[in-house]
Short mmCIF file of C-alpha atoms in Angstrom, two decimals:
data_model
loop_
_atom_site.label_atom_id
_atom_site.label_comp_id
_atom_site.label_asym_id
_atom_site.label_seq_id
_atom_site.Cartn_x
_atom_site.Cartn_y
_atom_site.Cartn_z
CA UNK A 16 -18.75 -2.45 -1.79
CA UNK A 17 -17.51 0.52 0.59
CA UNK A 18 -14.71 3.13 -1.30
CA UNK A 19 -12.08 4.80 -0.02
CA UNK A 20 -12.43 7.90 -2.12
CA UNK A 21 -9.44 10.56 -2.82
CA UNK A 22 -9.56 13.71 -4.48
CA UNK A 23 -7.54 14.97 -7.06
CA UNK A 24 -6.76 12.35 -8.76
CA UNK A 25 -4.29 14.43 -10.02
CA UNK A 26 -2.42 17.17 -9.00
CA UNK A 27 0.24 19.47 -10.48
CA UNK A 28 1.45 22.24 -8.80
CA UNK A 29 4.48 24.92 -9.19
CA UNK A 30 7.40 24.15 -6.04
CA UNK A 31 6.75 26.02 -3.08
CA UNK A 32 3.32 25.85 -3.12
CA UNK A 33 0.96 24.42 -0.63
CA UNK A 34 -1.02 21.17 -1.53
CA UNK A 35 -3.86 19.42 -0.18
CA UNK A 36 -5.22 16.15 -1.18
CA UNK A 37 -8.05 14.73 0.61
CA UNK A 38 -9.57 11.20 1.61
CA UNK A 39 -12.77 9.99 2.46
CA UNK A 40 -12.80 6.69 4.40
CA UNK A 41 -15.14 4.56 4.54
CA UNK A 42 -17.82 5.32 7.28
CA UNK A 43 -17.34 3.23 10.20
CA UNK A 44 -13.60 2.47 10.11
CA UNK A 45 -11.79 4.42 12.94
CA UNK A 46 -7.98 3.61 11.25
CA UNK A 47 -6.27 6.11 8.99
CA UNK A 48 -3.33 6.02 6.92
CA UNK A 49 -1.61 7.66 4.26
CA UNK A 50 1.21 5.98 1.84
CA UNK A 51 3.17 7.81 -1.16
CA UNK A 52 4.60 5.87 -3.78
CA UNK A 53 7.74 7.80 -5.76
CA UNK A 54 7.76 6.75 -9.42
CA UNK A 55 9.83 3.46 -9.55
CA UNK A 56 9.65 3.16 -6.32
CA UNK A 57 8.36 1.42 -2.74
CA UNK A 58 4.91 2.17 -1.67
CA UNK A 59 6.17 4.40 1.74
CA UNK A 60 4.13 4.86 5.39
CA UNK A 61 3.72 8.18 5.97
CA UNK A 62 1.65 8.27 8.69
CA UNK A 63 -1.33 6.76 10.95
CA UNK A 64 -3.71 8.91 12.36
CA UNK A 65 -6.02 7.39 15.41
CA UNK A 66 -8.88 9.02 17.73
CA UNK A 67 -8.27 12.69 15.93
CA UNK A 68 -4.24 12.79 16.74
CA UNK A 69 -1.25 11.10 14.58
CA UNK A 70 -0.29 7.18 16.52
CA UNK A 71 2.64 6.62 14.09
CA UNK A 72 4.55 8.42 11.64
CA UNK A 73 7.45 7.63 9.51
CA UNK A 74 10.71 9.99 8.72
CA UNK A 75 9.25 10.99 5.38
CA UNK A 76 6.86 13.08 7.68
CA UNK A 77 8.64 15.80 8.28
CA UNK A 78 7.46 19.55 9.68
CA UNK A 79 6.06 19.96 6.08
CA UNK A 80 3.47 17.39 6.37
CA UNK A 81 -0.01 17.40 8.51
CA UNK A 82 -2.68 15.18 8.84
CA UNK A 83 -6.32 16.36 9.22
CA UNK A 84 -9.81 15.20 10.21
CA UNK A 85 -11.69 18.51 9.42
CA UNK A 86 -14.86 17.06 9.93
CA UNK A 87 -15.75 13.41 11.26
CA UNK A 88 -15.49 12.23 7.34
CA UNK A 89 -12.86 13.89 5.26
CA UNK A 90 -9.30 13.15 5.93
CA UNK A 91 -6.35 15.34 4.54
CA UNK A 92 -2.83 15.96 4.13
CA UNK A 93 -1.12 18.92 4.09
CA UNK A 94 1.63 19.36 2.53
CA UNK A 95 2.61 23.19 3.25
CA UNK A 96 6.02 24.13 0.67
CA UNK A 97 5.88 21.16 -1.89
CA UNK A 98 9.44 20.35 -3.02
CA UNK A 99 10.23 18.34 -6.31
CA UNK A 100 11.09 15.27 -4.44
CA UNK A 101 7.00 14.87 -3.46
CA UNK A 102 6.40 14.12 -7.30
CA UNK A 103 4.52 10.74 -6.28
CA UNK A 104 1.31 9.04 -5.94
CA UNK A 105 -0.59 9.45 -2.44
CA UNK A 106 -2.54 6.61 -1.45
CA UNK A 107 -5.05 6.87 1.70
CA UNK A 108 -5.73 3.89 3.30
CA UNK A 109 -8.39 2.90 6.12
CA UNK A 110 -9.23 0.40 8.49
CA UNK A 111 -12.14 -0.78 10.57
CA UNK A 112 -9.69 -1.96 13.61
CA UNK A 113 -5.91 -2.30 13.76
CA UNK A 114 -4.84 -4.27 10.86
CA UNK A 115 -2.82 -6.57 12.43
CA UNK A 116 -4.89 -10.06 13.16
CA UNK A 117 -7.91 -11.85 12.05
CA UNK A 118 -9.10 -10.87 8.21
CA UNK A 119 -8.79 -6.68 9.00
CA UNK A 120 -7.32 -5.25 6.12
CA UNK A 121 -6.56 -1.78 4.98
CA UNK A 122 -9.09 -0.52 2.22
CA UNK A 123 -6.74 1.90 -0.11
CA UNK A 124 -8.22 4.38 -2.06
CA UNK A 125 -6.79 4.79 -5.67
CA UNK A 126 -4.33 7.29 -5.52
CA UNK A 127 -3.73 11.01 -6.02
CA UNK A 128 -0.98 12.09 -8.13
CA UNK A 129 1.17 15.24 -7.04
CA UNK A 130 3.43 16.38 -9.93
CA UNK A 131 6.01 19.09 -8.33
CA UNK A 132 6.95 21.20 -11.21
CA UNK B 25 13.63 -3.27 11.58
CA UNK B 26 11.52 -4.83 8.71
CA UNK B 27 12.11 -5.42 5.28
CA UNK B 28 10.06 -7.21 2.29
CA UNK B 29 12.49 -8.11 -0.89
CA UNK B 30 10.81 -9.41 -3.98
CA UNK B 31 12.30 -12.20 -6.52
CA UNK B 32 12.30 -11.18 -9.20
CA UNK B 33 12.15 -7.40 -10.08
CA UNK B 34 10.71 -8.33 -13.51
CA UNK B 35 9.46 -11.43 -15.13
CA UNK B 36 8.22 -12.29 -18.77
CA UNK B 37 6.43 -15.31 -19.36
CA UNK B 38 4.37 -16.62 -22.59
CA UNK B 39 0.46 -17.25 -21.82
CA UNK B 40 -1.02 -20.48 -20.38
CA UNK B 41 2.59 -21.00 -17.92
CA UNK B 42 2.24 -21.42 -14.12
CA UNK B 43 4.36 -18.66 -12.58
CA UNK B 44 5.85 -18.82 -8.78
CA UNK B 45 6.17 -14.84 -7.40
CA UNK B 46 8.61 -14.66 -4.39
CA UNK B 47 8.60 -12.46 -1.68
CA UNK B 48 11.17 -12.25 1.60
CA UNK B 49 10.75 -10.39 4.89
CA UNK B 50 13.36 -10.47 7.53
CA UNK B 51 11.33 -10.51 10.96
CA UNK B 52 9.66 -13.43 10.75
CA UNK B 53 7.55 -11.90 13.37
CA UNK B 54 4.73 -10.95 11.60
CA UNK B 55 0.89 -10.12 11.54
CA UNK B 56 -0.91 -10.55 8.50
CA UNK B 57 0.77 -10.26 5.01
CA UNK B 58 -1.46 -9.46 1.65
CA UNK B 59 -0.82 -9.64 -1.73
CA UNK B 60 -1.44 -6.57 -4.20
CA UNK B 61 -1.88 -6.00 -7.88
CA UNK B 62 -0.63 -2.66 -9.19
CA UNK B 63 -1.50 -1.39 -12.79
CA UNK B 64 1.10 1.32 -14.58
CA UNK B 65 -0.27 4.37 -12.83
CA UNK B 66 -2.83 2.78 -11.08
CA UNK B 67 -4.07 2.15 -7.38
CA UNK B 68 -3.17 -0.81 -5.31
CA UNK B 69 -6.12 -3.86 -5.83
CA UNK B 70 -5.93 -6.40 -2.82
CA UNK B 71 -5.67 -9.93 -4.55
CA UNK B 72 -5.35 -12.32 -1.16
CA UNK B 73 -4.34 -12.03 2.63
CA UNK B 74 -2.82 -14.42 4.40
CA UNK B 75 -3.96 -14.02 8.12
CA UNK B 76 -0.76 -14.89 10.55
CA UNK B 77 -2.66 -18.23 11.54
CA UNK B 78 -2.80 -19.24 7.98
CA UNK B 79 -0.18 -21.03 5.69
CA UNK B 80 -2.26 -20.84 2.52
CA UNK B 81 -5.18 -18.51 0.51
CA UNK B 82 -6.41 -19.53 -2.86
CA UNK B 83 -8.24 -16.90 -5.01
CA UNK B 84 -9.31 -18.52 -8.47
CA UNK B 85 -6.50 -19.19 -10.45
CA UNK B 86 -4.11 -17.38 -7.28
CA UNK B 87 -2.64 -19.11 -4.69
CA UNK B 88 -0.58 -17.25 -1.78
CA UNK B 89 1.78 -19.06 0.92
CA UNK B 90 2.88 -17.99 4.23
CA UNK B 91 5.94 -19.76 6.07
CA UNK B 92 6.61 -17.56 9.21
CA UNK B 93 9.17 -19.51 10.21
CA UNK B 94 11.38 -19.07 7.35
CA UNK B 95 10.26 -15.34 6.39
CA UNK B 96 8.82 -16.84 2.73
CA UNK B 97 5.82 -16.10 0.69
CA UNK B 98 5.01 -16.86 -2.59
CA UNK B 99 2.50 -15.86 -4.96
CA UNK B 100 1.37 -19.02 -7.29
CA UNK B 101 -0.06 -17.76 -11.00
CA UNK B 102 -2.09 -20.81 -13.06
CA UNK B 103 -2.47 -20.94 -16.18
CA UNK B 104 -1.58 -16.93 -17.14
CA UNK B 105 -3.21 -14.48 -19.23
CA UNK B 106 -2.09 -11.30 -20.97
CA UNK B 107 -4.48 -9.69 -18.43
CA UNK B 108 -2.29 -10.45 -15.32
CA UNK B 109 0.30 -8.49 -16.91
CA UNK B 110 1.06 -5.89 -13.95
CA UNK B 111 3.23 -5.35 -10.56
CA UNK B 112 2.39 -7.38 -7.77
CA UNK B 113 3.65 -6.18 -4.26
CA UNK B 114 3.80 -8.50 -1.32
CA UNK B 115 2.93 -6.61 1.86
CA UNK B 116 3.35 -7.42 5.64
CA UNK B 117 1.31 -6.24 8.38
CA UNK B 118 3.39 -4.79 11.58
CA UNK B 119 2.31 -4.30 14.91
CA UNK B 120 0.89 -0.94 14.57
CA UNK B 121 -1.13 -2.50 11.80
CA UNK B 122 0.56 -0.27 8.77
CA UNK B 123 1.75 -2.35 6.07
CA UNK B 124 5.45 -2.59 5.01
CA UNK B 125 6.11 -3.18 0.84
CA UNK B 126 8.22 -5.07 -1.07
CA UNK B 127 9.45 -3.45 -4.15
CA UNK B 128 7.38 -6.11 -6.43
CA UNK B 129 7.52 -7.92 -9.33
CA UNK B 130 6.67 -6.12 -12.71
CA UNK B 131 5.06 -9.42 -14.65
CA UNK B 132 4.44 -9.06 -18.13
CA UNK B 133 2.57 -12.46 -19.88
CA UNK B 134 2.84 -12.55 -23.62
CA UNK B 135 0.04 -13.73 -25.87
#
């Protein structure tokens, strides 16, 4: 069965420094998302990424954050000056079509852990 | 704006009961909503989606519920195991097709 694959699987990295973790969807979905989940916490939107430009993103994703699609099968984020609060699991996500109606669903990938020491 | 609540936080039950996981959004105006299983430190394993058409998806010994109308879902458990100890989030599906969490129920089944 088709894997969303995400690299590191873990992360830790001294405050201040730049971080990138990266995705690979699965081939023919077009749909990208990535989700952080702070210990104890909600799994959070982040941010959508559609047709090689961001469609939605949420308040989390501030001027430190950037979304990537290098080359037609990675996808990245950026995170540029990591703070302590970004401690949290990463989860990409990816879709074939909109995930709203009929049986489309979001495949996630299984997380990449960013510890901000 | 949407929100998913989960009843309860935490729930410890001895093996073999039938367990009832609750989950609440407040726009009943919803796409699709899907069921997760997340292990301590683990990724997020999709147990059952419930398209917006449908009141009802049954997975082995799962069984998931959808009333719109009402802004209800519940998660049904049969028969449990020590191996469905985990957290299971309840997720809906908004328009832009990104999925909004519950905070989800940390189950723990006791041999």
């Amino acid at each position: 069965e088709p894997e969303v694959t995400q690299t590191p699987s873990h992360q830790v990295t001294q405050m201040g420094q730049e971080v990138i973790l990266r995705c690979v969807p699965i081939s023919n979905h077009l749909y990208f998302y990535w989700y952080r989940q702070i210990l104890g916490q909600k799994v959070e939107f982040l941010v959508s990424f559609y047709n090689n430009e961001i469609s939605e993103k949420s308040e989390i994703f501030d001027d430190q954050f950037s979304v990537e699609r290098p080359d037609g099968s990675n996808f990245t984020l950026k995170i540029r000056s990591t703070k302590l609060e970004d401690s949290a699991m990463y989860f990409c996500a990816s879709s074939v079509v909109r995930a709203v109606t009929g049986a489309n669903v979001l495949t996630f990938g299984a997380g990449s852990r960013l510890t901000v020491l | 704006k949407q929100e998913v609540t989960q009843i309860p936080a935490a729930l410890s039950v001895p093996e073999g009961e039938n367990l009832v996981l609750n989950c609440s959004f407040t726009d009943s105006a919803i796409y699709n909503l899907q069921w997760f299983r997340q292990d301590p430190g683990k990724g997020l394993t999709s147990l059952l989606l419930i398209q917006s058409s449908q009141r009802e998806q049954t997975s082995g010994r799962l069984n998931a519920s959808l009333d719109k109308s009402s802004g209800r879902s519940t998660l049904y458990i049969a028969a449990s195991q020590p191996g469905d100890s985990a957290t299971y989030l309840c997720a809906v599906y908004n328009q832009g097709g990104k999925l909004i969490f519950g905070q989800g129920t940390e189950l723990s089944v006791k041999p």
